[in-house]
Structure formats: structure tokens, C-alpha cells
CSV table of C-alpha atoms in Angstrom, one decimal:
chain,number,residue,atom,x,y,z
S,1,UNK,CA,90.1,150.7,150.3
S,2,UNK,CA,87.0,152.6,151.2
S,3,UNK,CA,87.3,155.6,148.7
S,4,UNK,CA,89.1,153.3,146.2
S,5,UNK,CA,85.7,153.4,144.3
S,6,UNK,CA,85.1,156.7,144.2
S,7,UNK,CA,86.0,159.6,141.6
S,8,UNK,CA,89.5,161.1,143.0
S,9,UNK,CA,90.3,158.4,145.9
S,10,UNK,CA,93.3,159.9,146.6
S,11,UNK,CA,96.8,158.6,147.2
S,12,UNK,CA,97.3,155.5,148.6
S,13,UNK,CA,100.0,153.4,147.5
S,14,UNK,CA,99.4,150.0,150.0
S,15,UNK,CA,94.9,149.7,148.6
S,16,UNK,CA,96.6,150.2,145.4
S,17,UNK,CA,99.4,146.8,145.7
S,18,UNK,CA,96.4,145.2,147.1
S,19,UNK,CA,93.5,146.1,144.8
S,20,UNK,CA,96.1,145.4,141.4
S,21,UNK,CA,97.3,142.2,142.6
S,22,UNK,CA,93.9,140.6,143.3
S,23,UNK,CA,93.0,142.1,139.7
S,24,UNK,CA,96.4,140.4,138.3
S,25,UNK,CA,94.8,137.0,139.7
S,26,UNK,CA,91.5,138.2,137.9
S,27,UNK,CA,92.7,138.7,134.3
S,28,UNK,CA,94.8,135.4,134.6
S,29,UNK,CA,92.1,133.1,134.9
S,30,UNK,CA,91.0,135.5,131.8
S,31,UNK,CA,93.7,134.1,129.9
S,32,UNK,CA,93.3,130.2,131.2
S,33,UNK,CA,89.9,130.8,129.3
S,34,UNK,CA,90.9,132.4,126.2
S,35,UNK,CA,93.9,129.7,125.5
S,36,UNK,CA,91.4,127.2,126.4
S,37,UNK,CA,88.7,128.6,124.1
S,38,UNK,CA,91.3,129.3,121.0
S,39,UNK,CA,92.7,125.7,121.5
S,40,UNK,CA,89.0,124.0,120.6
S,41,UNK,CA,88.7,125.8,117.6
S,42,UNK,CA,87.2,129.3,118.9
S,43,UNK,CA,88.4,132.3,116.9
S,44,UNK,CA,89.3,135.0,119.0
S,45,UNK,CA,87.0,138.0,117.8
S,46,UNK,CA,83.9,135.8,119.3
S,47,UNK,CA,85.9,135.2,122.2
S,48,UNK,CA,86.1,139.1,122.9
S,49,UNK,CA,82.4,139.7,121.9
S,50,UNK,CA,81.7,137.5,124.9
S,51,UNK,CA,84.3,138.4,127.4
S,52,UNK,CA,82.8,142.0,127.0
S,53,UNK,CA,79.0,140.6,126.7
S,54,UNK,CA,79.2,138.6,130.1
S,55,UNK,CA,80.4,140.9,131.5
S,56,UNK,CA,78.1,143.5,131.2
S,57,UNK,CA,75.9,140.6,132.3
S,58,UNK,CA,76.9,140.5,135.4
S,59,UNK,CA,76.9,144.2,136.6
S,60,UNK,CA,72.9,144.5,134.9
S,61,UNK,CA,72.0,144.1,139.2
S,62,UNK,CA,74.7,147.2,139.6
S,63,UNK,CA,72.6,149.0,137.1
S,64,UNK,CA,69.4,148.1,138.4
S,65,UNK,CA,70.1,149.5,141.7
S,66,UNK,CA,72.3,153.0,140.3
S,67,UNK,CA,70.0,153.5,137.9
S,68,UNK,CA,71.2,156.0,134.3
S,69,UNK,CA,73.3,157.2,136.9
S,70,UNK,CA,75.8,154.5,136.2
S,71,UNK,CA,75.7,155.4,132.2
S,72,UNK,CA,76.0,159.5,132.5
S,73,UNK,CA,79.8,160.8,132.2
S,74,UNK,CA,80.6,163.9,131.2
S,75,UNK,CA,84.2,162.5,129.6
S,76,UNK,CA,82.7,160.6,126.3
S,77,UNK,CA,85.4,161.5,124.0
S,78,UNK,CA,87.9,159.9,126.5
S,79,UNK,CA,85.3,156.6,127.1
S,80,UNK,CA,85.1,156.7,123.0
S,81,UNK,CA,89.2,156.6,123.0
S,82,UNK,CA,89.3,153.9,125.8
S,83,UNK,CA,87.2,151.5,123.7
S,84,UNK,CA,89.2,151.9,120.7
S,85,UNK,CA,92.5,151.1,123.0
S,86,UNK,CA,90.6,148.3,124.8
S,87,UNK,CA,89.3,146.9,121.1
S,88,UNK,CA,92.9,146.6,119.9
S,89,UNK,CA,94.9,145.8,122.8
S,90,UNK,CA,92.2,142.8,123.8
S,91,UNK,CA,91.6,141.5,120.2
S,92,UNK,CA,95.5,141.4,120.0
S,93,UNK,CA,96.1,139.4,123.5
S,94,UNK,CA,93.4,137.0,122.2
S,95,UNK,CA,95.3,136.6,119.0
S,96,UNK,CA,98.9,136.3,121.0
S,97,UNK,CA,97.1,133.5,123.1
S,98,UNK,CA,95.9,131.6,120.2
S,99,UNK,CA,99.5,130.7,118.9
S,100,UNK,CA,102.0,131.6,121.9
S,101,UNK,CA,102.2,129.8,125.6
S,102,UNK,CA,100.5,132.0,128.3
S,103,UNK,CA,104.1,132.4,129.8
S,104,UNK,CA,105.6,134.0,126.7
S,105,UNK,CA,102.2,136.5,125.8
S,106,UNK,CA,102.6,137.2,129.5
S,107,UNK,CA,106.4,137.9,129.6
S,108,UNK,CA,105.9,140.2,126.4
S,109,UNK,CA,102.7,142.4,128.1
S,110,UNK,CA,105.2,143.2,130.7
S,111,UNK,CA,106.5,145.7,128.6
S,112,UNK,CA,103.3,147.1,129.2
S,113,UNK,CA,104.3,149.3,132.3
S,114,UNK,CA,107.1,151.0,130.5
S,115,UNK,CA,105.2,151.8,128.0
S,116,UNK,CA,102.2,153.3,130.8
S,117,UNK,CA,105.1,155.1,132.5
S,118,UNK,CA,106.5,156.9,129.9
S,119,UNK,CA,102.5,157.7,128.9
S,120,UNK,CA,101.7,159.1,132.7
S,121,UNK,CA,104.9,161.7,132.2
S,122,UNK,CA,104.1,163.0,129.0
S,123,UNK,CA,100.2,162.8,129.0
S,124,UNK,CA,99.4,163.3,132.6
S,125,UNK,CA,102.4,165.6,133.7
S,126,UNK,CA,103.4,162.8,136.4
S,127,UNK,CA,107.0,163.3,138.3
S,128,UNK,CA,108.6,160.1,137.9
S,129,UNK,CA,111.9,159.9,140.0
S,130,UNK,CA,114.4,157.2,140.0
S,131,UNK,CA,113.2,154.8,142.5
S,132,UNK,CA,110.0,154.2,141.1
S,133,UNK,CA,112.1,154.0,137.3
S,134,UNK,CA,114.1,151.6,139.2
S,135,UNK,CA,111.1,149.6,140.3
S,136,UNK,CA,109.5,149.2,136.8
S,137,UNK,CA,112.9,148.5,135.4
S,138,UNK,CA,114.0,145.4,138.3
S,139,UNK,CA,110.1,144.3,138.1
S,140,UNK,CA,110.4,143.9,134.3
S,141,UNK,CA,113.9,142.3,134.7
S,142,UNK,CA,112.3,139.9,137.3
S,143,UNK,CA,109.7,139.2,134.4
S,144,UNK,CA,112.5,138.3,132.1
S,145,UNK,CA,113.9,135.7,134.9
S,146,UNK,CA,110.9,134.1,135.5
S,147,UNK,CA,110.0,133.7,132.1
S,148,UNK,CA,112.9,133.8,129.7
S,149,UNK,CA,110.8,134.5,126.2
S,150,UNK,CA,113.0,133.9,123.1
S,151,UNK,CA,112.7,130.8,122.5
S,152,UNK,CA,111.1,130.3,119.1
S,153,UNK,CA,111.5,132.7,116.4
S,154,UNK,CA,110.2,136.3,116.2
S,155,UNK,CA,106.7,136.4,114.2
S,156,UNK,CA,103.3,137.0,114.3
S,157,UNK,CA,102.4,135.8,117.7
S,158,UNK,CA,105.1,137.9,119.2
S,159,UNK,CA,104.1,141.1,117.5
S,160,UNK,CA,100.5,141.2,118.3
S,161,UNK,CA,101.7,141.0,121.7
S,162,UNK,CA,104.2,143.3,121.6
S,163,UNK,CA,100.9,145.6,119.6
S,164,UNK,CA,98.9,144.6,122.9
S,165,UNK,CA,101.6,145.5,125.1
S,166,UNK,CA,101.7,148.9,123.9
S,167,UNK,CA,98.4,149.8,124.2
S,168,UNK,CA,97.8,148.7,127.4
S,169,UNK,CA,100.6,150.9,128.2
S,170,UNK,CA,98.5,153.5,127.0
S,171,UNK,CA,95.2,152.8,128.5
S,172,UNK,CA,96.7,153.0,131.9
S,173,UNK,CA,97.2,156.4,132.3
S,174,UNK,CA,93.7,156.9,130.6
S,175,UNK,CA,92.2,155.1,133.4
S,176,UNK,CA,93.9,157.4,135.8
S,177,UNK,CA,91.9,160.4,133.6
S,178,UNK,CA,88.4,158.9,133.7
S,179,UNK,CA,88.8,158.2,137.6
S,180,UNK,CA,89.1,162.1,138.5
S,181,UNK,CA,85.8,162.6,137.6
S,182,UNK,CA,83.6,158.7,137.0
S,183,UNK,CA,83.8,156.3,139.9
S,184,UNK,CA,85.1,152.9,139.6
S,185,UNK,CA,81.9,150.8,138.4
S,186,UNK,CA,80.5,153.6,136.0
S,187,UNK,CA,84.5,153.6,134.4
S,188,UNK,CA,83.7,149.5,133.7
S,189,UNK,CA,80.1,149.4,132.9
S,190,UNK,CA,79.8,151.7,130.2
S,191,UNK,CA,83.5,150.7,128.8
S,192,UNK,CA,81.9,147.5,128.7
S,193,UNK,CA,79.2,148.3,127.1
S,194,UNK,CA,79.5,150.3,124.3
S,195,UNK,CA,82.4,147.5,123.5
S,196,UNK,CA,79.5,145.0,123.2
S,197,UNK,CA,77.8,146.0,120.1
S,198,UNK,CA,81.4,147.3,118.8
S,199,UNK,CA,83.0,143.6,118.8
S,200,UNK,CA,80.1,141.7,118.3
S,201,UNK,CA,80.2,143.1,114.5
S,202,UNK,CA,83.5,141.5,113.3
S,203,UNK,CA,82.7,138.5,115.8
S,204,UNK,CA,79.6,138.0,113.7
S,205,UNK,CA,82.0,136.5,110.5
S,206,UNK,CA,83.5,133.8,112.2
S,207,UNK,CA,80.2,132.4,114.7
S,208,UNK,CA,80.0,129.5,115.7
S,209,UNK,CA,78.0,128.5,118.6
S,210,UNK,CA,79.6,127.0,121.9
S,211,UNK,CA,78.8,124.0,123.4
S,212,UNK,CA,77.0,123.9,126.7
S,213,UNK,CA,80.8,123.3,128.5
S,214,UNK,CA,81.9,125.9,126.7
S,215,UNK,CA,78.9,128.6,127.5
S,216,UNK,CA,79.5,128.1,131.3
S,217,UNK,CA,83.3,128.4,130.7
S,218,UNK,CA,82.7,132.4,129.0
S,219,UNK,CA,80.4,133.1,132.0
S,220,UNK,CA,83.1,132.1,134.0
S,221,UNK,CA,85.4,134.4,131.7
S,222,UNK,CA,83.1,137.7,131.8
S,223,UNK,CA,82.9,137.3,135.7
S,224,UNK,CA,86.8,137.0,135.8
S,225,UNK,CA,86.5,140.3,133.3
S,226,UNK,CA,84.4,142.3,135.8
S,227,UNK,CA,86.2,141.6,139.1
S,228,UNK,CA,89.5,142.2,136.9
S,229,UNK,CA,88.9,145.5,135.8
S,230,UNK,CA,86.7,146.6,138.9
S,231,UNK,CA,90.0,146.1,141.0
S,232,UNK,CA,92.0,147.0,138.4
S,233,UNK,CA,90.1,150.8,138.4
S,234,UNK,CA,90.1,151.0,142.0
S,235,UNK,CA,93.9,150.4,142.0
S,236,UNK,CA,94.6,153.5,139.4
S,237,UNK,CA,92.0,155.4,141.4
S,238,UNK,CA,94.0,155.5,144.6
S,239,UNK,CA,97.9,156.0,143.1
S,240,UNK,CA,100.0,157.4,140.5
S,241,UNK,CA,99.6,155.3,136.9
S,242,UNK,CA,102.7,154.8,137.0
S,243,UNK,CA,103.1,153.5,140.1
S,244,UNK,CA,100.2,151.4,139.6
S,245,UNK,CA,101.4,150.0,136.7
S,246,UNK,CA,104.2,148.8,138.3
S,247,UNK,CA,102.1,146.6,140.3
S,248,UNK,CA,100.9,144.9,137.1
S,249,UNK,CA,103.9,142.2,137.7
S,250,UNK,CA,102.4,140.5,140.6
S,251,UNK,CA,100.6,138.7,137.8
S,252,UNK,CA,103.8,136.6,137.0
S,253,UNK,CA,103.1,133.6,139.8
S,254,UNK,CA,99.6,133.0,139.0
S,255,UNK,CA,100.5,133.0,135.1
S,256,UNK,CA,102.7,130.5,136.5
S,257,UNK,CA,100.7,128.8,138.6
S,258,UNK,CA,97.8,128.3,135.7
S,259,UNK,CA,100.4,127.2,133.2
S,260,UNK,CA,101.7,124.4,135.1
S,261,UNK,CA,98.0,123.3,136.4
S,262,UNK,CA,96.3,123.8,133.0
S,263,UNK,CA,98.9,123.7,130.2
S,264,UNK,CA,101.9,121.5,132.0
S,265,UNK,CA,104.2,124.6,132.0
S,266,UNK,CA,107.3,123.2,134.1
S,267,UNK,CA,108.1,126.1,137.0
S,268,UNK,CA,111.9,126.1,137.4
S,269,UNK,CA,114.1,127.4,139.7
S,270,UNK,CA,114.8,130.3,137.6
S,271,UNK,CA,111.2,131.2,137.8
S,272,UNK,CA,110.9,131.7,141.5
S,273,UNK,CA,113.8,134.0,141.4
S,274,UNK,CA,112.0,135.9,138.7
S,275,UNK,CA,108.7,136.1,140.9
S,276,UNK,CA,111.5,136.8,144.4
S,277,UNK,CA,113.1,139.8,142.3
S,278,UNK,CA,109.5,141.1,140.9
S,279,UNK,CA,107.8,140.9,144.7
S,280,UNK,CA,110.6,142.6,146.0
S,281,UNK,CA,110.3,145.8,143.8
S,282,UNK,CA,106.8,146.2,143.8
S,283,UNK,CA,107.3,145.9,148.0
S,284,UNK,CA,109.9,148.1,148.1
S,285,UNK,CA,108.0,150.9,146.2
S,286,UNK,CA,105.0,150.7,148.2
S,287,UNK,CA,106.9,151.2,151.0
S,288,UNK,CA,108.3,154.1,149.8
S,289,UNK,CA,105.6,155.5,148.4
S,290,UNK,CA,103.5,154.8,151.4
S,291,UNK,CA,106.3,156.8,153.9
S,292,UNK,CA,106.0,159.1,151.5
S,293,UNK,CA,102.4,160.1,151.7
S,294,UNK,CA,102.9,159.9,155.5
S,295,UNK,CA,104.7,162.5,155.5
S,296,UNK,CA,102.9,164.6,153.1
S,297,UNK,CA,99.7,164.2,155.2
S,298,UNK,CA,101.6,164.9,158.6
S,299,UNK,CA,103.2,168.0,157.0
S,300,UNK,CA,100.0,168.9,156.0
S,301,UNK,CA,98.6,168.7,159.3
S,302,UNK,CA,100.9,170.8,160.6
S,303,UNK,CA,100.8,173.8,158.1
S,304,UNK,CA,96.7,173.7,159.0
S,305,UNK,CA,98.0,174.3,162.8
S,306,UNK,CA,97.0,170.9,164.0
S,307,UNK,CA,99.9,169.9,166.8
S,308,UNK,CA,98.6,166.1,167.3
């Protein structure tokens, strides 16, 4: 948890589950605001101008106290490709949000992880062996138990966040590139902002100003944005993409949670097995993962003629 900040953190599969989970929680109350937002009347490209405007906000102390340092990278043409990814996926989600349930857009993005893990083996030259396929695959057909999407016909909503789904699955392993050389906070900041100025051009067309509920409500949204992606970052930073990726289903019981408390989605039965099934995986492969680098570092340790 200590080096999850840093450029290179290394391997470690447990800081990862933790860090990616409390990020899930993050970028659901992200999606409690969006719906909320969209269902007043609020189009979605001002919506994304200030999710990314708020949020940048809120890390102006973090750049205070760093200094340029936090703006200087020596990967811009992967930050200029991140932002074009981040533009599409997020202006898609928004527009999934507007017309679909939270549970269904959600169900959907869950593709997102096969999409990352297929991107992490031909892009990052990742060795992906069966048990963690087999914990992406059970995690996603957890996501289909909980959720059950299908019920209304295939159209717009549903391929905008199929569109979104995709390129999240992309962006993941990109995050895994920036975080061998940019730390953590540098990764979100300048993401961030040079998204700012990019969205607030289209968002311009549809303005309309918020009302004073509604301005504390996208505060509320950008903070949710920062600690998101901050954990989120930390997570890639310390573990294979794909493995990280498969991590993003622990956001299945707060999108359920949030949907019954917000938007009177009934939980069944059939969704706790869903969540059972999904918690399982994502345990099981941290375990495995975790023994794993245990016995790298202790074989390590003896090569280097250290006898405990």
C-alpha cells in the first residue's frame, strides 16, 4: 500500500483487491450522480465537463505542494491517447446512464475486463494462464447472475455501453504503461486536466446552468472522480492489468446497493448469488496470485544467498 503510489510499485496482488475495490465504491457514487443529473434534464457532455473540472479542483492543494513536478511526464503521446480513450469511454457511460438502469449499464461495462485482458496480452506482452482466464470468465458470469441484462430490446442505450465497455478495456492496460514511469497522482492530474478544456468545448452547445442543489451535487461527483481514479491507479500500479481488471467486479454490490436506495432497484435472491460467485473469484485469484509472489520473492532470496 505504501509504494502503490509510486512509478513501478511492484507486484502485489492483496493492495491491489483492496485499492480497486474501494475505487469500485468510488466511481458508483459517480454514476448515482450522473443518472441523477441526466434524469433533471442535464445533458451528458456538461456533465463530463464537470466531473473532469471538479476534479481537478480538488487536487489544485496536491499541485500546490508538488509543484510543475506534478505536470512533467516524459510519456505525452500515451497521456494524449489516454484522453482520447477516457473522452469516449466517459461521454458514452454518461449517455448509457441517461436512457438505461444503473444495473444494466453496469452489467454491460463488465465486459470491460475481457476486453482489458485480451489488451494486456497483445499490447503489454502479459502471460495470462488459465486460472486467472478462469477468474475473469466466473467474475463476468457472476455479473450476469446478479444482473440478468436483456430485458428490453437491443438499441442505442445498449451500444454506447457496449462502445464504453470497450474502451475501458483498452485504457486499462494503458494505465499499467503510464505507471512504469509517472506516479499515481501525476497519472490523474494531468489526465484530468488536459480533459478539462477538451470536454468543456462540445459541453458549451448544450449549457445550461445548475441549480445551487445541483452545483454541490457535481462537487460531490468530481471528489468521487478523484478518489476513484487515484485508487483505481494505485491498484494497476501494484499488479498485472489483467489481473487488476478482474477486480473491477467488486463494483456489482454497491451498484446494487445504490440502485435499490436511490432508484428502488429490487435486490433478489438471484443477485446475491451473482455478488457470492463474483467475490469468490476475485478471492480466489488473489490468493493465488499472492502465493505466487511469495514464492517468487523467497526463491529470489535464496538465489541472492540469503538462508533466512
Amino acid at each position: 500500500m505504501r509504494t502503490s503510489g509510486k512509478a513501478g510499485g511492484g507486484d502485489h496482488p492483496l493492495a491491489a483487491l483492496i485499492l480497486i475495490t474501494a475505487s469500485m465504491a468510488m466511481l458508483v457514487g459517480i454514476a448515482a450522480v450522473v443518472r441523477g443529473a441526466t434524469m433533471v434534464g442535464m445533458d451528458p457532455l456538461q456533465i463530463m465537463f464537470f466531473r473532469n473540472f471538479f476534479c481537478v479542483v480538488w487536487m489544485l492543494p496536491l499541485l500546490a505542494w508538488r509543484g510543475l513536478s506534478l505536470v512533467r511526464t516524459s510519456q505525452p503521446g500515451l497521456y494524449g491517447f489516454r484522453v482520447a480513450l477516457s473522452f469516449i469511454s466517459m461521454l458514452t457511460y454518461f449517455q448509457a446512464l441517461a436512457v438505461l438502469p444503473v444495473a444494466e449499464v453496469t452489467a454491460i461495462g463488465f465486459l470491460a475486463p475481457i476486453f482489458g485482458a485480451l489488451c494486456a496480452i497483445f499490447l503489454l506482452g502479459e502471460r495470462v494462464g488459465i486460472h486467472r482466464w478462469a477468474a475473469i470468465l466466473i467474475g463476468f458470469a457472476g455479473a450476469m447472475i446478479m444482473l440478468r441484462p436483456g430485458g428490453s430490446a437491443f438499441g442505442y442505450g445498449q451500444i454506447v455501453a457496449l462502445v464504453s465497455a470497450l474502451t475501458l478495456g483498452f485504457i486499462g492496460p494503458l494505465i499499467k504503461q503510464l505507471t512504469a514511469a509517472d506516479d499515481a497522482d501525476r497519472i490523474v492530474f494531468i489526465t484530468n486536466l488536459v480533459s478539462t478544456p477538451i470536454s468543456l468545448v462540445p459541453a458549451l452547445f448544450v449549457w445550461v446552468w445548475p441549480s445551487l442543489e445541483m452545483w454541490l451535487l457535481l462537487m460531490l461527483m468530481g471528489l468521487f472522480a478523484l478518489l476513484g481514479h487515484v485508487a483505481l491507479v494505485r491498484g494497476f500500479a501494484v499488479a498485472d492489468a489483467s489481473l487488476a481488471m478482474s477486480f473491477n467486479f467488486s463494483r456489482l454490490p454497491f451498484a446494487a446497493m445504490v440502485g435499490y436506495i436511490f432508484f428502488g432497484e429490487v435486490i433478489d435472491g438471484w443477485t446475491w448469488v451473482g455478488a457470492t460467485v463474483i467475490f469468490a473469484a476475485a478471492v480466489y485469484i488473489t490468493h493465488r496470485e499472492a502465493m505466487k509472489a511469495r514464492r517468487a520473492s523467497a526463491l529470489q532470496l535464496k538465489a541472492s544467498g540469503y538462508d533466512g
